[in-house]
CSV table of C-alpha atoms and ligand atoms in Angstrom, one decimal:
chain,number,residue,atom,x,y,z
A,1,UNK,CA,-66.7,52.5,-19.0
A,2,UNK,CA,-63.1,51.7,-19.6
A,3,UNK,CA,-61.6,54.2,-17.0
A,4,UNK,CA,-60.9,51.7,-14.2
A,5,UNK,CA,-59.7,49.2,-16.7
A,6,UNK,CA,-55.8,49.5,-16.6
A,7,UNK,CA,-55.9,50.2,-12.5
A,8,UNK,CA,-58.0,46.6,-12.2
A,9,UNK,CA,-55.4,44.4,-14.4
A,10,UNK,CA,-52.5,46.3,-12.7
A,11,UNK,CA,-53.8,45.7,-9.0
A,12,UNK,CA,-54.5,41.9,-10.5
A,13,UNK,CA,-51.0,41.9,-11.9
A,14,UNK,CA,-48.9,43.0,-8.5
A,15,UNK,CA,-50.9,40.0,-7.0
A,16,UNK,CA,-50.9,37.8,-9.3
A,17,UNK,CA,-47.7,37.8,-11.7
A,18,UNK,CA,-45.0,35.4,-11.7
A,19,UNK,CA,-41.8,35.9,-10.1
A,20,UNK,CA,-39.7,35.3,-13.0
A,21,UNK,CA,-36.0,35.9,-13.6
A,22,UNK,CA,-36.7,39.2,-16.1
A,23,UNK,CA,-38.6,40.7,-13.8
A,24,UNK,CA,-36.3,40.8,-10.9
A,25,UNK,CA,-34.4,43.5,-13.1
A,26,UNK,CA,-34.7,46.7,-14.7
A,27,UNK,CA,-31.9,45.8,-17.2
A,28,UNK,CA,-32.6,46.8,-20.4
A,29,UNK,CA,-30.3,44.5,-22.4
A,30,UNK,CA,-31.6,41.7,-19.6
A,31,UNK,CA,-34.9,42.7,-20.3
A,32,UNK,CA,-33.8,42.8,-24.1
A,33,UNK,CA,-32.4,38.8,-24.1
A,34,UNK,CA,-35.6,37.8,-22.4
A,35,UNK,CA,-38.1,39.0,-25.1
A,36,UNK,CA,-36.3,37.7,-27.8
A,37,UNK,CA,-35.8,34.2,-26.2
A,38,UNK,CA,-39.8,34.5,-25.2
A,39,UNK,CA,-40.6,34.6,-29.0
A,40,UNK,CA,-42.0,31.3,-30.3
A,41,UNK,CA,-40.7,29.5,-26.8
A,42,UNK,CA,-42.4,29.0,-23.5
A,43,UNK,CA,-41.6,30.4,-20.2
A,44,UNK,CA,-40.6,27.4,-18.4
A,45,UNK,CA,-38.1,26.1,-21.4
A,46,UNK,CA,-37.0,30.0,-21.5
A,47,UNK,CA,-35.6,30.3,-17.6
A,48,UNK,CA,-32.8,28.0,-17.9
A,49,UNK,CA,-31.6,29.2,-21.1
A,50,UNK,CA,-31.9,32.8,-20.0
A,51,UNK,CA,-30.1,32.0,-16.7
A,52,UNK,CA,-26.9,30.6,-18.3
A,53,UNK,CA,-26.8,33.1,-20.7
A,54,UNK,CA,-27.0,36.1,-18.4
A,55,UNK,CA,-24.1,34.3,-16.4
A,56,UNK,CA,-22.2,33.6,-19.6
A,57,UNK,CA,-23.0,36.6,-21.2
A,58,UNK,CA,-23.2,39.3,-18.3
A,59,UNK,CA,-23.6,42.9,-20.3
A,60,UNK,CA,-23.9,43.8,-24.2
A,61,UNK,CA,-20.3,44.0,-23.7
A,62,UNK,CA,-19.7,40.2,-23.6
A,63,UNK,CA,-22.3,39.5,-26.0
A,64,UNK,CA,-20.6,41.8,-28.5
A,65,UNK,CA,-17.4,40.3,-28.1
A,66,UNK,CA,-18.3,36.7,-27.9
A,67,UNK,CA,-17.5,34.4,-31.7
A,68,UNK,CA,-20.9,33.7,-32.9
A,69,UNK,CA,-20.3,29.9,-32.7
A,70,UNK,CA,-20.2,30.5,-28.8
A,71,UNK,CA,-23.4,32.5,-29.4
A,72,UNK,CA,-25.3,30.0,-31.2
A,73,UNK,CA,-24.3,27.2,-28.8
A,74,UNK,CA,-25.4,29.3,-25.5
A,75,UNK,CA,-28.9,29.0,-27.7
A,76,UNK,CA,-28.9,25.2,-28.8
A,77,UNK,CA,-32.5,23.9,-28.1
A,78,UNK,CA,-34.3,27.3,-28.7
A,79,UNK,CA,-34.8,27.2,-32.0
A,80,UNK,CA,-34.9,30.1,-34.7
A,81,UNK,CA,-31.7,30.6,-34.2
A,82,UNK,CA,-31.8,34.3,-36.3
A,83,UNK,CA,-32.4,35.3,-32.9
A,84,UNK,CA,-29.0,34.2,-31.3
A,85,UNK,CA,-27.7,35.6,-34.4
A,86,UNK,CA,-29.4,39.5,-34.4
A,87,UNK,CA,-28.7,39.7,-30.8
A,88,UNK,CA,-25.2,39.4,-31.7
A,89,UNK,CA,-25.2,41.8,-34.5
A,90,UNK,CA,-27.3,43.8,-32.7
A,91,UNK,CA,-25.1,44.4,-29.2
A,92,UNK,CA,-21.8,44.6,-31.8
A,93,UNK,CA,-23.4,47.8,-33.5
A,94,UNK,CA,-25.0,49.1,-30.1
A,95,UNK,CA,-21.3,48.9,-29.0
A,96,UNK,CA,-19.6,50.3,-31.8
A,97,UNK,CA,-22.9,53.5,-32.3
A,98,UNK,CA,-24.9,53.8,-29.0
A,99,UNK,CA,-21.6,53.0,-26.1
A,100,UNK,CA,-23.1,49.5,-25.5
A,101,UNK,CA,-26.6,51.4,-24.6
A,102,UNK,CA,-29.8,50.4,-26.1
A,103,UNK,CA,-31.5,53.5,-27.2
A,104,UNK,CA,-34.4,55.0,-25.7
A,105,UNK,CA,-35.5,56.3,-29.3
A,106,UNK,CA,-37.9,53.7,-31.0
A,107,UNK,CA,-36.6,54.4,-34.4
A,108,UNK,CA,-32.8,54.0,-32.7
A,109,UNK,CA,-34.0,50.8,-31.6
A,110,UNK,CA,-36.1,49.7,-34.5
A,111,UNK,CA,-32.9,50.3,-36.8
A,112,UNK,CA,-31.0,47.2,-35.2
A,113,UNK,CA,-31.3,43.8,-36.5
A,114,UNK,CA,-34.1,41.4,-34.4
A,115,UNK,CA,-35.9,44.5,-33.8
A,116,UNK,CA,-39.6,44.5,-34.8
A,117,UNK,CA,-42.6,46.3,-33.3
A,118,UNK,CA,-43.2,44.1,-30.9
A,119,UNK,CA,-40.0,43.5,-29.6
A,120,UNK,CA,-39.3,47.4,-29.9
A,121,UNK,CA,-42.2,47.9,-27.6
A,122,UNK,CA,-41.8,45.6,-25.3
A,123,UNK,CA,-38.3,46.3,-24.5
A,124,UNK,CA,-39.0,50.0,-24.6
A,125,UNK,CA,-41.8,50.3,-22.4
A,126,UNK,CA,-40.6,47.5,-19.6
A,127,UNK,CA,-37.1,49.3,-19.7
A,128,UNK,CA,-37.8,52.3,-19.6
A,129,UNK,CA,-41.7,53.1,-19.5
A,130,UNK,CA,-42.2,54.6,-22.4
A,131,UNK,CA,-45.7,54.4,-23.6
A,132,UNK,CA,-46.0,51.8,-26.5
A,133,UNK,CA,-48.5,49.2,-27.1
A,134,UNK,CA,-47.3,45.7,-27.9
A,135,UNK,CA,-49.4,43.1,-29.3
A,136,UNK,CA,-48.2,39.2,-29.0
A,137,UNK,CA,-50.1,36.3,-29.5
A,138,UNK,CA,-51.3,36.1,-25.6
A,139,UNK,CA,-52.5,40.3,-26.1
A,140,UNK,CA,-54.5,39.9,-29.3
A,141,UNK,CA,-56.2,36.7,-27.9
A,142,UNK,CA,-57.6,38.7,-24.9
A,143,UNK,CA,-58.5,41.6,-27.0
A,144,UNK,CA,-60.3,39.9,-29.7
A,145,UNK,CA,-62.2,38.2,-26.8
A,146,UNK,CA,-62.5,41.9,-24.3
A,147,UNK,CA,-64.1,43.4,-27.8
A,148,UNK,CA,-65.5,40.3,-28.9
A,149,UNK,CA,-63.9,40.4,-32.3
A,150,UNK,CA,-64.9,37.4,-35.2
A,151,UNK,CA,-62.6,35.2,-37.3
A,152,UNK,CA,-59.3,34.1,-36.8
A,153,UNK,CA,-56.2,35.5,-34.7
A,154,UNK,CA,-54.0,37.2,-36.9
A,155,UNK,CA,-51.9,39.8,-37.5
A,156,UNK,CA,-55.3,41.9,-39.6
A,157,UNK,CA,-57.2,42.7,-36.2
A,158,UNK,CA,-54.1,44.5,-34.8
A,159,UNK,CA,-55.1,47.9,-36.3
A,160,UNK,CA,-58.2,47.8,-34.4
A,161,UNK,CA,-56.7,46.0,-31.2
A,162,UNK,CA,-54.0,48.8,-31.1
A,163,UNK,CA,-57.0,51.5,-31.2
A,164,UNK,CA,-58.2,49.8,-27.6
A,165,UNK,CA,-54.7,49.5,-26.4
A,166,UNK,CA,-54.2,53.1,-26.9
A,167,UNK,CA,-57.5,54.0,-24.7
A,168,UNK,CA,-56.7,51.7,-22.1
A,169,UNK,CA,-53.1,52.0,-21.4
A,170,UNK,CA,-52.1,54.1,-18.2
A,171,UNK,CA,-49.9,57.3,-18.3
A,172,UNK,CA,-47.4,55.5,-16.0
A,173,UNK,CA,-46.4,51.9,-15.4
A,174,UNK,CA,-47.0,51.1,-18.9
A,175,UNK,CA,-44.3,48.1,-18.8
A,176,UNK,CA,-45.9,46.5,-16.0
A,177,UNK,CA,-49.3,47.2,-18.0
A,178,UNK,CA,-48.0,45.5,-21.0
A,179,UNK,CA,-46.6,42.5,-19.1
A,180,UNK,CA,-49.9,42.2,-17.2
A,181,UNK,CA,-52.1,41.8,-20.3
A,182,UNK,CA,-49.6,39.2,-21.1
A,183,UNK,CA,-50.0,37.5,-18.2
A,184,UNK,CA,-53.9,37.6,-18.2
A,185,UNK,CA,-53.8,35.9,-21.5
A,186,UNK,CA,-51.2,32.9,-20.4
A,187,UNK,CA,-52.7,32.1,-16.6
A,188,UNK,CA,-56.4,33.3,-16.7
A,189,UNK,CA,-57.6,34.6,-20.4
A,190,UNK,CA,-56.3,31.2,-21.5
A,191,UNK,CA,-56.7,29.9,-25.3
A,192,UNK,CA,-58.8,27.3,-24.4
A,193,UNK,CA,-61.1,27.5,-21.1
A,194,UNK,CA,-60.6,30.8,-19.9
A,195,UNK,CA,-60.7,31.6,-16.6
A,196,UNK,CA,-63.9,34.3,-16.7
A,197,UNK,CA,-64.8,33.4,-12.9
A,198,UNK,CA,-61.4,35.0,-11.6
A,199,UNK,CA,-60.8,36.9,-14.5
A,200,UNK,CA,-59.9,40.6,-13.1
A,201,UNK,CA,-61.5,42.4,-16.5
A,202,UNK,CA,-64.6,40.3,-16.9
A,203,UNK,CA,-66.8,43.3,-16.6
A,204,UNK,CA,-65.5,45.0,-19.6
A,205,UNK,CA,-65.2,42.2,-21.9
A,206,UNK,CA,-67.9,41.5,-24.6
A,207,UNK,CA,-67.1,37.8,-25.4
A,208,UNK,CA,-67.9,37.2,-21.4
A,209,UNK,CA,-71.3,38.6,-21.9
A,210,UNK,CA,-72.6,37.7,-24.9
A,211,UNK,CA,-71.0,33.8,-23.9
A,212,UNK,CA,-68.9,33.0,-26.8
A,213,UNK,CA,-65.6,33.8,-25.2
A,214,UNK,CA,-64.7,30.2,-25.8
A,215,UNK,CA,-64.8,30.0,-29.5
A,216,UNK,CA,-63.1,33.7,-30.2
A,217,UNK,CA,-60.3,33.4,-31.5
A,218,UNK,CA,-61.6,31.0,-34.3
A,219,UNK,CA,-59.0,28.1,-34.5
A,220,UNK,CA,-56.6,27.5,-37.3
A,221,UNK,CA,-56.0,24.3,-38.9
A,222,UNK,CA,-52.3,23.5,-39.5
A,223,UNK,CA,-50.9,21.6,-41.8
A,224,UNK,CA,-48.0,19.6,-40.9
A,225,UNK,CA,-45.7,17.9,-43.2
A,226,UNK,CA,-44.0,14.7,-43.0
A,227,UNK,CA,-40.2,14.9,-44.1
A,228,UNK,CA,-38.4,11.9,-44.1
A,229,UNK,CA,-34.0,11.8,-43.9
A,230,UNK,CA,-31.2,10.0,-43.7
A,231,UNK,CA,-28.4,10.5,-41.5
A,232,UNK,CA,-24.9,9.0,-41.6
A,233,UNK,CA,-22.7,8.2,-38.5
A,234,UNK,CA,-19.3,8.2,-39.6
A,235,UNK,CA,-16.6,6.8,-37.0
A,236,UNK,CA,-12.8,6.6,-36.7
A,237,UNK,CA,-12.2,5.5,-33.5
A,238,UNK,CA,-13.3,7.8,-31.1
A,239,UNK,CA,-14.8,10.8,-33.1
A,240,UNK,CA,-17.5,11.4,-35.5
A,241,UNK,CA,-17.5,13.5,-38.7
A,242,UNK,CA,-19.4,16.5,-38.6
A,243,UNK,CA,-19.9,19.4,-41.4
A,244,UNK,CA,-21.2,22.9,-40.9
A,245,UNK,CA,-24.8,23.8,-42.5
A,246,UNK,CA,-24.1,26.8,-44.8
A,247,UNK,CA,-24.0,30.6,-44.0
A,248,UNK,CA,-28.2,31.4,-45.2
A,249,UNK,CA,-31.3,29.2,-44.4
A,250,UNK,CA,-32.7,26.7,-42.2
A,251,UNK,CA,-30.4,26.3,-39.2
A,252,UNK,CA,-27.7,28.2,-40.8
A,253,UNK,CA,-23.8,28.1,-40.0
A,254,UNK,CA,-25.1,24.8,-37.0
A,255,UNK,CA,-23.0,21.7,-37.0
A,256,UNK,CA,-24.8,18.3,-38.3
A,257,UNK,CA,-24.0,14.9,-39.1
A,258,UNK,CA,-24.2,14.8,-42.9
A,259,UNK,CA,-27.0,13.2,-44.4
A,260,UNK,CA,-30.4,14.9,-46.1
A,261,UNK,CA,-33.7,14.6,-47.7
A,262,UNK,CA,-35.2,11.5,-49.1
A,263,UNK,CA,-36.5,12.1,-52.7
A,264,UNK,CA,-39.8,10.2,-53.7
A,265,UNK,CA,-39.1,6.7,-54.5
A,266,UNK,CA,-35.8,6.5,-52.8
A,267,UNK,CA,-34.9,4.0,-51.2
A,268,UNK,CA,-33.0,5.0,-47.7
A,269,UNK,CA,-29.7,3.5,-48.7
A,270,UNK,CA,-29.7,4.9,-52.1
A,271,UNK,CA,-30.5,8.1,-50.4
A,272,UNK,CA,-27.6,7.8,-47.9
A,273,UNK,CA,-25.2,6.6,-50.7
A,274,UNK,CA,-26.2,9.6,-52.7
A,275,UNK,CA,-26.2,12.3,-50.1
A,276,UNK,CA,-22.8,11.2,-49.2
A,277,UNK,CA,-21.4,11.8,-52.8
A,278,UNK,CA,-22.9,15.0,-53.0
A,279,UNK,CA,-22.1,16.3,-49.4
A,280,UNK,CA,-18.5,14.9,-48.7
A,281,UNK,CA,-16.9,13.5,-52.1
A,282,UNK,CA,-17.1,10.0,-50.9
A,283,UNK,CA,-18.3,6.3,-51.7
A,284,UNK,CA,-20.2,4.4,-49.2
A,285,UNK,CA,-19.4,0.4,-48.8
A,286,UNK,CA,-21.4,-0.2,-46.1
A,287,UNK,CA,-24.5,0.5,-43.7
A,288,UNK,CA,-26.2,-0.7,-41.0
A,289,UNK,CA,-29.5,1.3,-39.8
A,290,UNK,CA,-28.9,2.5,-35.6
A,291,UNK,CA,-32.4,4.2,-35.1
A,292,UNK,CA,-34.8,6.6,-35.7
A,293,UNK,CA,-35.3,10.0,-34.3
A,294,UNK,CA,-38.5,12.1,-34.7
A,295,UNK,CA,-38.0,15.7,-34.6
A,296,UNK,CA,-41.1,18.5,-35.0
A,297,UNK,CA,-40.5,21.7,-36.4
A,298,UNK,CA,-42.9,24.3,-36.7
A,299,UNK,CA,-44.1,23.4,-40.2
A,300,UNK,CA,-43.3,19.4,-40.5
A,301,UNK,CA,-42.5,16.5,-38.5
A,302,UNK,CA,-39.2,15.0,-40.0
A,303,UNK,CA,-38.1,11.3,-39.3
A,304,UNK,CA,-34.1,11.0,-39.3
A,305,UNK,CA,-33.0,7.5,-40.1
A,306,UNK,CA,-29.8,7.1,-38.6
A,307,UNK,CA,-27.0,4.9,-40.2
A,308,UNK,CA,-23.3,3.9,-38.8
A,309,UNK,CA,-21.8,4.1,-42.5
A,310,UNK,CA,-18.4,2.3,-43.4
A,311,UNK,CA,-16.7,3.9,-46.6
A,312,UNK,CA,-14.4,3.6,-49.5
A,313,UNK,CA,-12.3,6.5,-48.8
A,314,UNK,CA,-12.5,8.9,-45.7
A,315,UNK,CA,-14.1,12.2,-45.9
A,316,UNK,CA,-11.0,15.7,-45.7
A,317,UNK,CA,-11.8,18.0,-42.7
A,318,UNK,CA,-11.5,21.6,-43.2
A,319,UNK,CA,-13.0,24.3,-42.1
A,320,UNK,CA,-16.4,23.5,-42.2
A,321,UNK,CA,-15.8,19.1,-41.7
A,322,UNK,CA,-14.6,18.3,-38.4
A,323,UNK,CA,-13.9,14.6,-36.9
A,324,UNK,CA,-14.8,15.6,-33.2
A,325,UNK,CA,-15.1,13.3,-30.3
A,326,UNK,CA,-18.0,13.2,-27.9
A,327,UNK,CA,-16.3,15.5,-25.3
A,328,UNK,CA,-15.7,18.2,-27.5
A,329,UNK,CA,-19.5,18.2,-29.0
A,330,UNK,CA,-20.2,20.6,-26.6
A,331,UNK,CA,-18.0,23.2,-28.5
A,332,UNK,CA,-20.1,23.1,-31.7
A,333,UNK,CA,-23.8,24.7,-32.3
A,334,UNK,CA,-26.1,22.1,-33.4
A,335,UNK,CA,-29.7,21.2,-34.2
A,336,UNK,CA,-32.2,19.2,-31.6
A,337,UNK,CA,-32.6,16.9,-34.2
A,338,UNK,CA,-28.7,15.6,-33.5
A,339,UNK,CA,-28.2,16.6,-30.4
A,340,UNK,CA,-31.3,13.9,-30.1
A,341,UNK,CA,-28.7,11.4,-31.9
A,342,UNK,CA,-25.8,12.6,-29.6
A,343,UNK,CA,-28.1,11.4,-26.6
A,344,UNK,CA,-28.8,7.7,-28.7
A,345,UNK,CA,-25.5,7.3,-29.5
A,346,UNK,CA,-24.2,7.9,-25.9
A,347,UNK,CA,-27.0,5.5,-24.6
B,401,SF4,FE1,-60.8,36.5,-21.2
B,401,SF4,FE2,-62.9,35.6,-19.9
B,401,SF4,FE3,-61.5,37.7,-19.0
B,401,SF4,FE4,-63.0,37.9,-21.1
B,401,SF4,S1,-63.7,37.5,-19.1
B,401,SF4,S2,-60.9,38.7,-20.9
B,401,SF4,S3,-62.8,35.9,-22.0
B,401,SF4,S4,-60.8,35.5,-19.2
């Protein structure tokens, strides 16, 4: 029954797939950038940002030798920044242990940092068609549907999903396979209102005949939180003071006005005054509120009230506090959040 299944999607896939910049190329560190910056992000917001880093950062060569400040500015806007960071680790060791060649060994590859199953065989089977299976969000949303699995996506149907992905997967072009379930899931095999009509696999799946195709996956409720902050602009003439976020965390080692959390029952200019003790040593005289910016993360929704701030003293720069001037903002990593102030303030 399933024989004719991988030679459908693939004859569906050469007519049907999108021309996109990663797939011009059988680069495997090309290939490599593109699945790590397709983790968690779109395709349309990823083809710019993988465009201008394959032009800034050419080969595993560049990468390796780039400062990681350069690094985590080529990725400003994408978000889970670990990413930047393990690609960077990742093409220094591949440099200093494999001659700036990713390894065709999955344990090689799954022994650098950013390098998960997934990601291991994805870049493994488009690179170089080895025969994994990969299972992302798009995948297991099309197999829980093909086999009409119950409940919710997650990551406790992927034993069973990998059993069918093992069946179905072809002896060669197992890359394009991969990328072709993919792309089933996000133009036609859509999380909500699939495409059965033109779907090239209909007559194998089990959600499409028993008609509940619509409601497999089940959806997940998610809780987002509110977090409210202040933000402080301080000015001396021309340029603003900005401090680096610390080494481990959210948004590690980015560049941020200072500011912070609210605490319950704070009041924003206690929270300001306070935040500005803590953070820089120094007493605020004065504020006058700018704007707000709302910013989502994954979890919460945060609400960044923005203050120009007037002190007592003026905060030292040192390593990690820098008065910078609009112009040379573009030299320093920082969160959407305040690259959304950046964009007020200019205005
Ligand atoms: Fe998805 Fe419909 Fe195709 Fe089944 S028939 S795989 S539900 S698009």
């Amino acid at each position: 029954m399933l024989n004719n299944f991988s030679t459908d999607l693939l004859r569906w896939y050469r007519l049907n797939k999108r021309d996109l910049p990663w797939r011009r190329t059988k680069d495997p560190y090309k290939i490599w950038v593109s699945e790590i910056m397709l983790q968690q992000t779109t395709v349309s917001t990823v083809i710019a940002y993988y465009e201008r880093w394959i032009e800034t950062f050419p080969t595993i060569h560049d990468l390796a030798g780039a400062s990681l400040q350069r690094v985590l500015k080529q990725w400003q806007g994408l978000g889970y920044y670990n990413r930047a960071k393990n690609l960077h680790k990742a093409a220094g060791i591949l440099i200093k242990e494999h001659g700036g060649v990713l390894p065709k060994d999955p344990r090689g590859i799954r022994a650098l940092p950013g390098f998960g199953p997934y990601t291991t065989g994805s870049v493994l089977s488009i690179a170089y068609d080895i025969p994994l299976t990969i299972i992302d969000a798009n995948v297991r949303r099309v197999a829980m549907r093909l086999l009409a699995l119950p409940g919710v996506a997650d990551i406790k149907k992927d034993p069973k999903i990998n059993d069918f992905l093992i069946k179905v997967l072809p002896d060669r072009q197992v890359g394009d396979f991969n990328q072709a379930l993919m792309e089933l899931g996000a133009l036609v095999c859509r999380a909500r209102e699939p495409l059965c009509m033109s779907c090239p696999v209909k007559k194998y799946c089990e959600a499409y005949r028993a008609g509940n195709q619509e409601i497999i996956p089940e959806t997940k409720k998610r809780m987002i939180k509110d977090l409210k902050a202040v933000i402080a602009i301080i000015k001396n003439a021309d340029s603003y003071f900005i401090q680096k976020r610390p080494s481990k965390g959210l948004l590690a080692d980015l560049w941020e006005f200072p500011g912070g959390k609210i605490k319950p029952g704070e009041s924003k200019k206690k929270a300001l005054a306070r935040e500005l003790k803590e953070e820089l040593g120094v007493k605020l005289k004065s504020s006058t509120h700018l704007f707000d910016v709302i910013h989502f993360y994954t979890q919460f929704r945060v609400t960044l009230s923005v203050f120009i701030c007037t002190l007592e003293n003026d905060p030292k720069e040192d390593k990690y506090r820098k008065w910078v001037t609009f112009e040379n903002f573009s030299k320093y990593p920082m969160p959407s959040g305040s690259a959304k102030i950046i964009d007020k303030l200019k205005k």
